[in-house]
């Protein structure tokens, strides 16, 4: 089971990916749309469902897909998050590639029980007789423009605590999971982020170079669980400093886990507090 | 819910626009009835002091008898309700315009078309009855006693100190909370009900049925109200609900479907249900209504001739809501506790950052 948290406000272009063959520059939303498009075209068992996905979804992620693949494969669900996820688990168990959209990550909590107690443990509790590995739950996280309550939180840490789930903040079907990407190389400090914070950190890199003459190495974590310790650790060993940026709350977040891991194993993390003071929202 | 009535709630950022309000023990209605009559003086209106109207009978579920179909009302009340409905309509038109002009950010769910629900229900309630609803709350907030400036400034996130709420809660899945509030009213021996509103979209959430069960199990004075406006987000009821007769979906909770576009029918149904709920426990109203917004962002005010005075009043409130200074950052840390110690501080993003809190 995959939990894919994409960034609702990420209408900016993705960082360039090094791939072979023809490439097109897309926004993150377009890239997700494109990825689902490819899955639906290549996998006849694939279905997409969620609140208002049929007309294209509130973020236009599923635009044109119903027209292309029909109402029986791209369809609206009632406003019932528990139902959406549980339905997806059942569907995936029966062999279908199911893509369930939760319109905002903040809406996901009625489905929390299904994700934690059903989906993530399905393979284990059936002795590998069944599994729901074909289920992907997509949900936008982070601060959408002025979204306020029920539309702005970053609850990814809740799911990182659950064995059995792979969690990716941004994703392309071609990318390996659990592999971070060094976007910009530098020597003085390692900056780690995921989602919209990667864009923010890009600006930080430029600013730090111009104003402080500090050379930053920027890493897009890409997968939150399991996260790519090796890439991050290598970088931190080189730079000796780590700064992690995330939008989610300060306490017990992914930030604290990642930074403490680094501290524990590599004994380098003087940037930790800086990160929290400045970046935690 | 630990706010004392004497405290002024500083309007928080546009955040609080979105969701439910529990508005209880509010100050008296902000519009004096005499003012309305004054506003209409000189116009050629009927001088009858009271009239009786026939309204459509309700569809009933597990009820032998429904609300009266013959409803009387006084001239003053009629004008008052009409004025309220016009104000809500105009307020929503202006709110829509403020949203388009980016004075209101985030999301904006307008009540246009559903005015008869909030005005009609409020007409059958007292200030001590509780109401909890979700994000389509502007009309309800107004009829519960918050001023026009209060509602619009809440939407624009400005620092207008006019909202005097003793309780404000912000939720989407507020239905089980309504059962809890009703239980509290009963427990405290109060002769009041909790009106718990939700839409046809939320009607398919499992929590609704958990709330029905709790409410009926303990027979709490809750009136569950499904404001069925035909669409849950962008999906029509037929495409989302196996049973679109929402008034029958309480199973062991009796219900009725009322014409939500008829204020008198709504008022009478609410009066009936309050009486029923206090004696027998929970009851469900499906108010069949329709929202104009979402249908079109064009000015819905063109459908209705709005009284000049109402128009002026709303414009003035909107102007105030636009021009008032923005809420300062320091205010984000205020109003967390009632009467905190003088030097009380609240942690910011980090333990090293402390903000004073009043």
Coordinates of C-alpha atoms in Angstrom, one line a residue:
Chain A
X1 CA 0.0 0.0 0.0
X2 CA 1.3 3.4 -0.9
X3 CA 0.4 6.7 0.6
X4 CA 1.2 9.4 -1.8
X5 CA 1.1 12.9 -0.3
X6 CA 1.5 15.5 -3.0
X7 CA 1.6 19.2 -2.5
X8 CA -1.6 20.9 -3.1
X9 CA 0.0 24.2 -3.9
X10 CA 2.7 22.8 -6.1
X11 CA 1.7 24.2 -9.4
X12 CA 5.2 25.2 -10.0
X13 CA 7.4 23.1 -12.2
X14 CA 9.1 20.1 -10.8
X15 CA 12.8 19.9 -10.6
X16 CA 14.3 18.5 -13.8
X17 CA 14.6 14.7 -13.7
X18 CA 17.4 12.9 -15.3
X19 CA 15.7 10.4 -17.5
X20 CA 16.4 9.0 -20.9
X21 CA 14.1 9.4 -23.8
X22 CA 11.8 12.2 -24.6
X23 CA 11.0 14.6 -21.7
X24 CA 8.4 17.2 -21.1
X25 CA 8.4 19.9 -18.5
X26 CA 5.3 19.5 -16.3
X27 CA 4.0 20.9 -13.1
X28 CA 3.6 18.4 -10.3
X29 CA -0.1 18.1 -10.8
X30 CA 0.4 17.5 -14.5
X31 CA 3.0 14.9 -13.7
X32 CA 0.6 13.0 -11.4
X33 CA -2.2 13.3 -14.0
X34 CA 0.3 11.9 -16.5
X35 CA 1.3 9.1 -14.3
X36 CA -2.3 8.0 -13.6
X37 CA -3.0 8.3 -17.3
X38 CA -0.2 5.9 -18.0
X39 CA -1.3 3.5 -15.4
X40 CA -4.9 3.5 -16.6
X41 CA -3.8 3.0 -20.2
X42 CA -1.4 0.2 -19.5
X43 CA -3.2 -1.6 -16.6
X44 CA -6.8 -2.6 -17.5
X45 CA -7.5 -3.4 -13.8
X46 CA -6.6 0.2 -12.7
X47 CA -9.4 2.4 -11.4
X48 CA -9.4 5.9 -10.0
X49 CA -12.0 7.1 -7.5
X50 CA -12.6 9.8 -4.9
X51 CA -14.5 12.9 -4.2
X52 CA -15.3 14.8 -7.4
X53 CA -12.5 13.1 -9.3
X54 CA -14.7 12.5 -12.3
X55 CA -14.8 16.1 -13.5
X56 CA -11.1 16.5 -12.9
X57 CA -10.9 16.9 -9.2
X58 CA -10.5 20.2 -7.2
X59 CA -6.8 20.3 -8.1
X60 CA -7.4 19.2 -11.7
X61 CA -5.2 16.1 -11.0
X62 CA -7.7 13.7 -12.8
X63 CA -8.6 16.1 -15.6
X64 CA -9.7 14.3 -18.8
X65 CA -9.2 10.9 -17.4
X66 CA -12.9 10.0 -17.2
X67 CA -13.4 11.0 -20.8
X68 CA -10.4 8.9 -21.8
X69 CA -11.1 5.8 -19.7
X70 CA -14.8 5.9 -19.0
X71 CA -17.2 6.3 -16.0
X72 CA -16.6 2.7 -14.8
X73 CA -12.9 3.4 -14.3
X74 CA -12.8 7.0 -13.1
X75 CA -15.7 7.7 -10.8
X76 CA -16.9 9.9 -8.0
X77 CA -17.4 8.5 -4.5
X78 CA -19.7 9.8 -1.8
X79 CA -18.1 12.1 0.7
X80 CA -17.0 9.2 2.8
X81 CA -13.3 8.9 3.4
X82 CA -13.5 5.8 5.5
X83 CA -15.5 4.2 2.7
X84 CA -13.1 5.4 0.0
X85 CA -10.1 3.8 1.6
X86 CA -11.7 0.7 2.7
X87 CA -13.3 0.2 -0.7
X88 CA -9.8 0.6 -2.2
X89 CA -8.4 -2.0 0.2
X90 CA -11.0 -4.5 -0.9
X91 CA -10.5 -3.6 -4.5
X92 CA -6.8 -4.0 -4.3
X93 CA -7.1 -7.3 -2.5
X94 CA -9.2 -8.6 -5.4
X95 CA -6.4 -7.8 -7.8
X96 CA -7.3 -4.4 -9.1
X97 CA -4.9 -1.5 -9.1
X98 CA -6.8 1.0 -7.1
X99 CA -6.0 4.7 -6.9
X100 CA -8.0 6.4 -4.1
X101 CA -8.0 10.1 -3.8
X102 CA -8.5 11.8 -0.5
X103 CA -9.3 15.4 -1.6
X104 CA -7.2 16.9 1.2
X105 CA -4.9 15.1 3.6
X106 CA -6.8 16.7 6.4
X107 CA -9.8 14.7 5.4
X108 CA -8.0 11.4 5.8
X109 CA -8.6 10.9 9.5
X110 CA -12.0 9.1 9.2
X111 CA -10.0 6.6 7.1
X112 CA -7.2 6.3 9.6
X113 CA -8.4 3.1 11.2
X114 CA -8.7 1.5 7.7
X115 CA -5.2 2.5 6.8
X116 CA -3.6 1.6 10.1
X117 CA -5.5 -1.5 11.1
X118 CA -6.7 -2.9 7.8
X119 CA -4.6 -1.9 4.9
X120 CA -1.1 -1.8 6.3
X121 CA -1.6 -5.2 8.0
X122 CA -3.5 -7.1 5.4
X123 CA -0.7 -9.1 4.0
X124 CA 0.5 -10.0 7.5
X125 CA -2.8 -11.1 9.0
X126 CA -3.7 -13.2 6.0
X127 CA -0.4 -15.0 6.0
X128 CA 0.4 -13.5 2.6
X129 CA -2.8 -15.0 1.2
X130 CA -4.0 -11.5 0.3
X131 CA -2.4 -8.1 0.1
X132 CA -3.4 -4.6 -0.9
X133 CA -0.1 -3.6 -2.4
X134 CA -2.0 -2.4 -5.4
X135 CA -3.7 0.4 -3.5
X136 CA -2.4 3.9 -3.7
X137 CA -4.0 6.6 -1.6
X138 CA -3.3 10.0 -2.8
X139 CA -3.7 13.1 -0.7
X140 CA -2.5 16.7 -1.0
X141 CA -0.6 17.9 2.1
X142 CA 0.6 21.3 3.2
X143 CA -0.5 24.9 3.0
X144 CA -2.7 25.4 0.1
X145 CA -3.3 29.1 -0.5
X146 CA -5.2 30.4 2.6
X147 CA -6.8 27.0 2.9
X148 CA -7.1 27.2 6.7
X149 CA -8.7 24.5 8.7
X150 CA -9.2 21.1 7.2
X151 CA -7.1 22.1 4.2
X152 CA -3.6 23.0 5.4
X153 CA -2.0 20.4 7.6
X154 CA 0.9 18.2 7.0
X155 CA -0.1 14.9 8.6
X156 CA 2.5 12.7 6.8
X157 CA 4.2 11.9 10.1
X158 CA 1.2 10.0 11.4
X159 CA 1.5 7.6 8.5
X160 CA 5.3 7.3 8.7
X161 CA 4.7 5.6 12.1
X162 CA 2.8 2.8 10.5
X163 CA 4.7 -0.3 9.3
X164 CA 3.3 -1.6 6.0
X165 CA 3.0 1.7 4.2
X166 CA 5.3 3.4 1.8
X167 CA 4.9 7.1 1.9
X168 CA 6.0 9.4 -0.9
X169 CA 5.6 13.1 -0.8
X170 CA 6.0 13.6 -4.5
X171 CA 6.3 10.9 -7.0
X172 CA 6.7 9.8 -10.5
X173 CA 5.9 6.3 -11.6
X174 CA 9.4 6.0 -12.9
X175 CA 11.2 7.0 -9.8
X176 CA 12.6 4.4 -7.4
X177 CA 11.0 4.7 -4.0
X178 CA 13.1 5.3 -0.9
X179 CA 15.7 7.1 -2.9
X180 CA 16.4 10.7 -2.3
X181 CA 17.8 13.0 -4.9
X182 CA 20.6 15.5 -4.5
X183 CA 19.3 18.4 -6.5
X184 CA 22.1 20.9 -5.9
X185 CA 25.6 20.0 -4.7
X186 CA 27.3 22.1 -2.1
X187 CA 29.9 21.9 0.7
X188 CA 28.9 23.9 3.7
X189 CA 25.5 22.7 4.8
X190 CA 23.0 20.0 3.8
X191 CA 19.4 21.1 3.3
X192 CA 16.7 18.4 3.3
X193 CA 13.1 18.9 2.4
X194 CA 10.1 17.3 0.6
X195 CA 7.2 18.7 -1.2
X196 CA 6.8 22.5 -1.4
X197 CA 9.7 23.0 1.0
X198 CA 12.0 21.8 -1.8
X199 CA 11.0 24.9 -3.7
X200 CA 11.5 27.0 -0.7
X201 CA 14.9 25.5 -0.1
X202 CA 16.0 26.2 -3.6
X203 CA 15.4 29.9 -2.9
X204 CA 17.4 29.5 0.3
X205 CA 20.3 27.9 -1.6
X206 CA 20.5 30.9 -3.9
X207 CA 20.0 33.4 -1.1
X208 CA 22.7 31.7 1.1
X209 CA 25.2 31.8 -1.7
X210 CA 24.5 35.4 -2.6
X211 CA 24.2 36.9 0.8
X212 CA 26.3 34.7 3.0
X213 CA 28.6 33.0 0.5
X214 CA 27.5 29.7 1.9
X215 CA 27.4 26.7 -0.4
X216 CA 24.4 24.5 0.3
X217 CA 23.7 21.0 -0.8
X218 CA 20.0 20.5 -1.4
X219 CA 18.3 17.0 -1.1
X220 CA 14.8 16.2 -2.1
X221 CA 13.9 13.4 0.3
X222 CA 11.1 12.1 -2.1
X223 CA 10.1 9.2 0.0
X224 CA 9.3 9.7 3.7
X225 CA 9.1 6.1 4.7
X226 CA 11.5 4.4 4.4
X227 CA 13.7 7.4 3.8
X228 CA 17.0 7.4 2.1
X229 CA 19.4 7.5 5.1
X230 CA 22.5 6.8 2.9
X231 CA 22.1 9.7 0.6
X232 CA 21.4 12.1 3.4
X233 CA 24.2 10.7 5.6
X234 CA 26.8 10.9 2.9
X235 CA 26.0 14.5 2.3
X236 CA 26.0 15.4 6.0
X237 CA 29.4 13.7 6.5
X238 CA 30.6 15.9 3.7
X239 CA 29.1 19.2 4.9
X240 CA 29.0 18.6 8.6
X241 CA 25.8 20.4 9.0
X242 CA 22.1 19.5 8.4
X243 CA 19.0 21.6 8.1
X244 CA 15.7 19.9 7.6
X245 CA 12.6 21.9 6.5
X246 CA 9.0 20.7 6.9
X247 CA 5.7 22.3 7.2
X248 CA 4.3 20.0 9.8
X249 CA 4.3 20.7 13.5
X250 CA 7.5 20.6 15.5
X251 CA 6.8 17.8 18.0
X252 CA 7.8 14.3 17.2
X253 CA 7.8 15.0 13.5
X254 CA 9.7 13.4 10.7
X255 CA 12.2 16.2 11.1
X256 CA 13.1 15.1 14.6
X257 CA 13.4 11.5 13.6
X258 CA 15.6 12.2 10.7
X259 CA 17.8 14.6 12.5
X260 CA 18.2 12.4 15.5
X261 CA 19.1 9.5 13.3
X262 CA 21.9 11.5 11.8
X263 CA 23.0 12.8 15.1
X264 CA 23.1 9.3 16.5
X265 CA 25.0 7.6 13.8
X266 CA 27.2 10.3 12.4
X267 CA 27.5 12.8 15.3
X268 CA 27.0 15.8 13.1
X269 CA 24.0 17.9 13.3
X270 CA 24.7 21.5 14.5
X271 CA 22.0 22.8 12.2
X272 CA 19.2 20.9 13.8
X273 CA 17.9 23.7 16.0
X274 CA 18.2 26.3 13.3
X275 CA 15.9 24.2 11.2
X276 CA 13.2 24.0 13.8
X277 CA 13.2 27.6 14.8
X278 CA 13.0 28.8 11.3
X279 CA 11.2 26.2 9.3
X280 CA 8.6 24.4 11.4
X281 CA 5.2 25.9 10.9
Chain B
X1 CA -15.3 25.5 25.1
X2 CA -13.9 27.5 28.0
X3 CA -14.7 31.0 27.0
X4 CA -16.4 33.4 29.3
X5 CA -19.2 35.5 28.0
X6 CA -17.4 38.7 28.9
X7 CA -14.5 38.0 26.7
X8 CA -14.3 39.5 23.3
X9 CA -13.1 37.1 20.7
X10 CA -10.6 38.6 18.4
X11 CA -11.5 37.5 15.0
X12 CA -9.0 35.1 13.8
X13 CA -7.6 34.9 10.3
X14 CA -9.7 33.8 7.4
X15 CA -9.1 30.3 8.7
X16 CA -12.2 30.3 10.7
X17 CA -14.3 31.2 7.7
X18 CA -14.6 27.7 6.7
X19 CA -16.2 25.6 9.3
X20 CA -18.7 25.1 11.8
X21 CA -19.8 27.4 14.5
X22 CA -21.4 26.6 17.7
X23 CA -23.0 29.8 18.7
X24 CA -24.8 29.8 22.0
X25 CA -25.9 32.3 24.5
X26 CA -25.5 35.1 22.1
X27 CA -26.4 38.6 22.5
X28 CA -29.9 39.6 21.4
X29 CA -30.6 40.0 17.7
X30 CA -28.7 42.9 16.3
X31 CA -31.5 44.3 14.2
X32 CA -34.2 46.1 16.1
X33 CA -37.6 45.2 14.7
X34 CA -38.8 48.8 15.0
X35 CA -36.0 49.8 12.6
X36 CA -37.4 47.6 9.9
X37 CA -40.8 49.0 10.1
X38 CA -39.3 52.4 10.0
X39 CA -37.4 51.5 6.9
X40 CA -40.5 50.4 5.1
X41 CA -42.6 53.4 6.1
X42 CA -44.1 55.3 3.3
X43 CA -44.4 52.2 1.1
X44 CA -47.8 50.8 0.2
X45 CA -47.8 47.6 2.2
X46 CA -50.7 45.7 3.8
X47 CA -51.6 47.0 7.2
X48 CA -53.0 43.6 8.4
X49 CA -51.3 42.8 11.7
X50 CA -51.5 39.0 11.4
X51 CA -52.1 36.5 8.7
X52 CA -52.4 32.7 8.3
X53 CA -50.8 30.8 5.5
X54 CA -51.1 27.2 4.3
X55 CA -47.8 25.4 3.8
X56 CA -47.0 22.1 2.2
X57 CA -47.3 19.1 4.5
X58 CA -44.1 17.3 5.4
X59 CA -43.2 13.8 4.4
X60 CA -43.1 11.8 7.6
X61 CA -41.0 8.9 8.8
X62 CA -42.0 7.0 12.0
X63 CA -44.3 9.9 13.0
X64 CA -48.0 9.7 13.2
X65 CA -48.5 13.4 13.1
X66 CA -46.4 16.2 11.5
X67 CA -46.2 19.9 11.9
X68 CA -49.3 22.1 11.3
X69 CA -49.8 23.1 7.7
X70 CA -51.6 26.2 8.8
X71 CA -49.1 28.8 10.0
X72 CA -49.9 32.2 11.4
X73 CA -47.5 35.1 11.8
X74 CA -47.6 38.7 12.7
X75 CA -46.8 41.6 10.4
X76 CA -43.8 42.5 12.5
X77 CA -42.4 39.0 12.4
X78 CA -43.0 38.7 8.7
X79 CA -41.1 41.8 7.9
X80 CA -38.4 40.8 10.3
X81 CA -37.9 37.4 8.6
X82 CA -38.0 39.0 5.2
X83 CA -35.5 41.5 6.2
X84 CA -33.2 38.8 7.6
X85 CA -33.5 36.7 4.4
X86 CA -32.7 39.7 2.2
X87 CA -29.8 40.6 4.4
X88 CA -28.3 37.1 4.2
X89 CA -28.8 37.0 0.5
X90 CA -27.1 40.3 0.0
X91 CA -24.4 39.5 2.5
X92 CA -23.6 36.3 0.5
X93 CA -23.5 38.2 -2.8
X94 CA -21.1 40.7 -1.3
X95 CA -19.1 37.9 0.3
X96 CA -18.9 36.3 -3.2
X97 CA -17.6 39.6 -4.6
X98 CA -15.1 40.0 -1.8
X99 CA -13.9 36.5 -2.6
X100 CA -13.5 37.3 -6.3
X101 CA -11.7 40.5 -5.4
X102 CA -9.4 38.5 -3.2
X103 CA -10.3 40.2 0.1
X104 CA -11.5 36.8 1.2
X105 CA -9.0 34.1 0.7
X106 CA -9.1 30.4 0.9
X107 CA -12.5 28.9 0.5
X108 CA -15.9 30.5 0.6
X109 CA -19.1 28.5 0.8
X110 CA -22.1 30.7 0.2
X111 CA -25.6 30.2 1.7
X112 CA -27.5 31.9 -1.2
X113 CA -30.7 30.1 -1.8
X114 CA -30.9 28.4 1.6
X115 CA -31.9 31.5 3.6
X116 CA -35.3 30.1 4.6
X117 CA -33.6 27.3 6.5
X118 CA -31.6 29.4 8.9
X119 CA -34.1 32.2 9.3
X120 CA -37.0 29.8 9.6
X121 CA -35.3 27.6 12.2
X122 CA -33.9 30.5 14.2
X123 CA -37.5 31.9 14.4
X124 CA -38.5 28.8 16.3
X125 CA -35.5 28.7 18.6
X126 CA -34.4 30.7 21.5
X127 CA -31.0 32.1 22.2
X128 CA -30.4 29.3 24.7
X129 CA -30.9 26.6 22.1
X130 CA -27.6 25.4 20.6
X131 CA -26.8 25.3 16.9
X132 CA -23.8 23.5 15.3
X133 CA -23.2 23.5 11.6
X134 CA -20.4 23.1 9.2
X135 CA -18.7 25.5 6.7
X136 CA -21.7 26.9 5.0
X137 CA -22.2 28.9 8.1
X138 CA -22.5 32.6 7.2
X139 CA -26.3 32.8 7.2
X140 CA -26.5 30.9 10.5
X141 CA -23.8 33.0 12.1
X142 CA -25.8 36.1 11.2
X143 CA -29.2 35.0 12.4
X144 CA -27.6 33.8 15.6
X145 CA -26.7 37.3 16.4
X146 CA -23.3 38.1 14.9
X147 CA -23.4 41.4 13.1
X148 CA -22.8 41.8 9.4
X149 CA -19.5 43.4 10.0
X150 CA -18.7 40.5 12.3
X151 CA -19.4 37.9 9.7
X152 CA -17.7 39.7 6.8
X153 CA -14.6 40.8 8.9
X154 CA -14.3 37.1 10.0
X155 CA -14.2 36.3 6.3
X156 CA -11.6 39.0 5.5
X157 CA -9.6 38.3 8.6
X158 CA -9.7 41.8 9.9
X159 CA -9.4 43.1 13.4
X160 CA -13.0 44.1 13.9
X161 CA -13.8 43.5 17.6
X162 CA -17.5 42.8 17.2
X163 CA -18.0 39.1 17.5
X164 CA -19.1 38.2 21.0
X165 CA -19.3 34.5 20.9
X166 CA -19.4 32.5 24.1
X167 CA -18.7 29.3 22.3
X168 CA -17.2 28.9 18.9
X169 CA -16.2 25.6 17.5
X170 CA -14.9 24.8 14.1
X171 CA -15.5 21.4 12.7
X172 CA -16.6 19.6 9.6
X173 CA -17.8 16.4 11.0
X174 CA -19.7 18.1 13.7
X175 CA -22.7 15.8 13.9
X176 CA -21.7 13.6 16.8
X177 CA -20.7 16.7 18.7
X178 CA -24.3 17.9 18.3
X179 CA -25.4 14.7 20.1
X180 CA -23.0 15.6 22.9
X181 CA -24.2 19.1 23.2
X182 CA -27.8 17.9 23.3
X183 CA -26.8 15.5 26.1
X184 CA -25.2 18.4 28.0
X185 CA -28.4 20.4 27.7
X186 CA -30.5 17.5 29.0
X187 CA -28.0 16.8 31.8
X188 CA -28.1 20.4 32.9
X189 CA -31.9 20.2 33.0
X190 CA -32.3 23.0 30.4
X191 CA -35.4 23.2 28.3
X192 CA -33.3 23.5 25.2
X193 CA -32.4 21.5 22.1
X194 CA -29.3 21.3 19.9
X195 CA -29.9 21.8 16.3
X196 CA -27.2 19.8 14.5
X197 CA -26.9 20.7 10.8
X198 CA -25.2 18.8 8.1
X199 CA -25.4 18.6 4.3
X200 CA -26.5 15.8 2.0
X201 CA -22.8 15.2 1.3
X202 CA -21.9 14.6 5.0
X203 CA -25.0 12.4 5.2
X204 CA -22.9 9.5 3.8
X205 CA -20.3 9.7 6.6
X206 CA -20.3 6.8 9.0
X207 CA -20.1 9.2 12.0
X208 CA -23.6 10.4 11.3
X209 CA -25.0 7.0 12.1
X210 CA -22.9 6.7 15.2
X211 CA -24.4 10.0 16.3
X212 CA -27.9 8.8 15.6
X213 CA -27.3 5.7 17.7
X214 CA -25.9 7.6 20.6
X215 CA -28.6 10.3 20.5
X216 CA -31.4 7.7 20.4
X217 CA -29.9 5.4 22.9
X218 CA -29.8 8.2 25.5
X219 CA -32.8 10.1 24.0
X220 CA -31.1 13.5 23.9
X221 CA -32.9 16.6 22.7
X222 CA -31.1 16.8 19.3
X223 CA -32.7 18.0 16.1
X224 CA -30.6 16.6 13.3
X225 CA -31.1 18.8 10.2
X226 CA -30.0 17.6 6.8
X227 CA -29.9 20.7 4.6
X228 CA -30.3 18.9 1.3
X229 CA -29.2 21.4 -1.4
X230 CA -28.9 18.7 -4.0
X231 CA -25.1 18.5 -4.2
X232 CA -22.4 17.2 -2.0
X233 CA -19.4 19.3 -3.3
X234 CA -19.9 18.8 -7.0
X235 CA -21.7 15.4 -6.9
X236 CA -25.5 15.3 -7.1
X237 CA -27.4 13.4 -4.4
X238 CA -28.5 10.7 -6.8
X239 CA -24.9 9.9 -7.6
X240 CA -23.8 9.7 -4.0
X241 CA -26.6 8.3 -1.9
X242 CA -28.3 4.9 -2.3
X243 CA -31.3 6.4 -0.4
X244 CA -31.9 10.1 -1.1
X245 CA -34.8 10.3 1.3
X246 CA -32.5 11.6 4.0
X247 CA -35.3 12.1 6.5
X248 CA -35.7 8.3 6.6
X249 CA -32.1 7.5 7.2
X250 CA -32.1 7.8 11.0
X251 CA -33.5 4.3 11.2
X252 CA -34.9 4.5 14.8
X253 CA -34.8 8.3 14.7
X254 CA -38.1 9.6 13.3
X255 CA -37.9 12.3 10.7
X256 CA -39.7 14.6 8.2
X257 CA -38.9 16.3 5.0
X258 CA -39.9 19.9 4.9
X259 CA -39.9 22.4 2.1
X260 CA -36.7 24.2 2.9
X261 CA -37.5 27.0 0.5
X262 CA -40.6 28.0 2.5
X263 CA -39.6 29.8 5.7
X264 CA -43.0 29.2 7.3
X265 CA -42.9 25.5 6.7
X266 CA -39.3 25.4 8.2
X267 CA -40.3 27.5 11.2
X268 CA -43.3 25.3 11.9
X269 CA -41.4 22.1 11.5
X270 CA -38.7 23.4 13.8
X271 CA -41.2 24.4 16.4
X272 CA -42.8 20.9 16.2
X273 CA -39.4 19.2 16.4
X274 CA -38.2 21.2 19.4
X275 CA -41.3 20.2 21.2
X276 CA -40.9 16.6 20.1
X277 CA -37.2 16.4 20.9
X278 CA -37.6 17.7 24.4
X279 CA -40.3 15.1 25.1
X280 CA -39.1 12.1 23.1
X281 CA -35.5 12.5 22.1
X282 CA -33.8 13.0 18.7
X283 CA -35.7 13.8 15.5
X284 CA -34.5 14.4 12.0
X285 CA -35.5 17.2 9.6
X286 CA -34.5 17.0 5.9
X287 CA -34.8 20.6 4.6
X288 CA -35.2 20.3 0.8
X289 CA -33.4 23.4 -0.4
X290 CA -31.1 24.6 -3.2
X291 CA -28.0 26.6 -3.3
X292 CA -27.4 29.1 -6.1
X293 CA -23.8 29.4 -5.5
X294 CA -21.6 26.8 -7.2
X295 CA -24.3 26.9 -9.9
X296 CA -22.9 30.2 -10.9
X297 CA -20.5 32.9 -9.5
X298 CA -22.5 35.6 -11.3
X299 CA -24.4 38.0 -9.0
X300 CA -27.3 36.0 -7.6
X301 CA -28.7 39.3 -6.2
X302 CA -30.1 39.9 -9.7
X303 CA -32.7 37.3 -9.0
X304 CA -34.1 39.3 -6.1
X305 CA -34.7 42.9 -5.6
X306 CA -32.9 43.8 -2.4
X307 CA -34.2 46.5 -0.2
X308 CA -32.2 49.7 -0.6
X309 CA -31.6 49.9 3.1
X310 CA -30.4 46.3 3.3
X311 CA -28.1 46.9 0.4
X312 CA -26.6 50.0 2.1
X313 CA -26.2 48.2 5.4
X314 CA -24.3 45.3 3.8
X315 CA -22.2 47.6 1.7
X316 CA -21.1 49.6 4.9
X317 CA -20.3 46.4 6.7
X318 CA -18.3 45.1 3.7
X319 CA -16.4 48.4 3.6
X320 CA -15.5 48.1 7.2
X321 CA -14.5 44.5 6.7
X322 CA -12.2 45.5 3.9
X323 CA -10.7 48.6 5.5
X324 CA -10.1 47.5 9.0
X325 CA -6.5 46.7 9.8
X326 CA -5.4 43.1 9.6
X327 CA -5.1 41.1 12.6
X328 CA -1.6 41.4 14.0
X329 CA 0.6 38.4 14.4
X330 CA 0.6 38.9 18.2
X331 CA -3.1 38.3 18.2
X332 CA -2.6 34.8 17.0
X333 CA -1.5 33.9 20.5
X334 CA -4.3 35.6 22.3
X335 CA -7.7 34.2 23.5
X336 CA -6.4 30.7 24.2
X337 CA -7.2 30.7 27.9
X338 CA -9.8 32.6 29.9
X339 CA -8.0 35.2 32.1
X340 CA -4.5 33.9 31.8
X341 CA -1.9 35.2 34.3
X342 CA -0.5 38.6 33.4
X343 CA 2.8 37.3 32.2
X344 CA 1.5 34.2 30.5
X345 CA 3.4 33.1 27.4
X346 CA 2.7 30.6 24.7
X347 CA 5.3 28.6 22.9
X348 CA 5.9 29.4 19.2
X349 CA 7.4 27.1 16.6
X350 CA 10.2 26.3 19.0
X351 CA 10.5 26.2 22.8
X352 CA 12.9 29.1 22.5
X353 CA 10.2 31.3 21.0
X354 CA 7.7 32.6 23.5
X355 CA 4.8 34.9 22.8
X356 CA 2.8 36.8 25.3
X357 CA -0.9 35.6 25.5
X358 CA -3.8 37.6 26.8

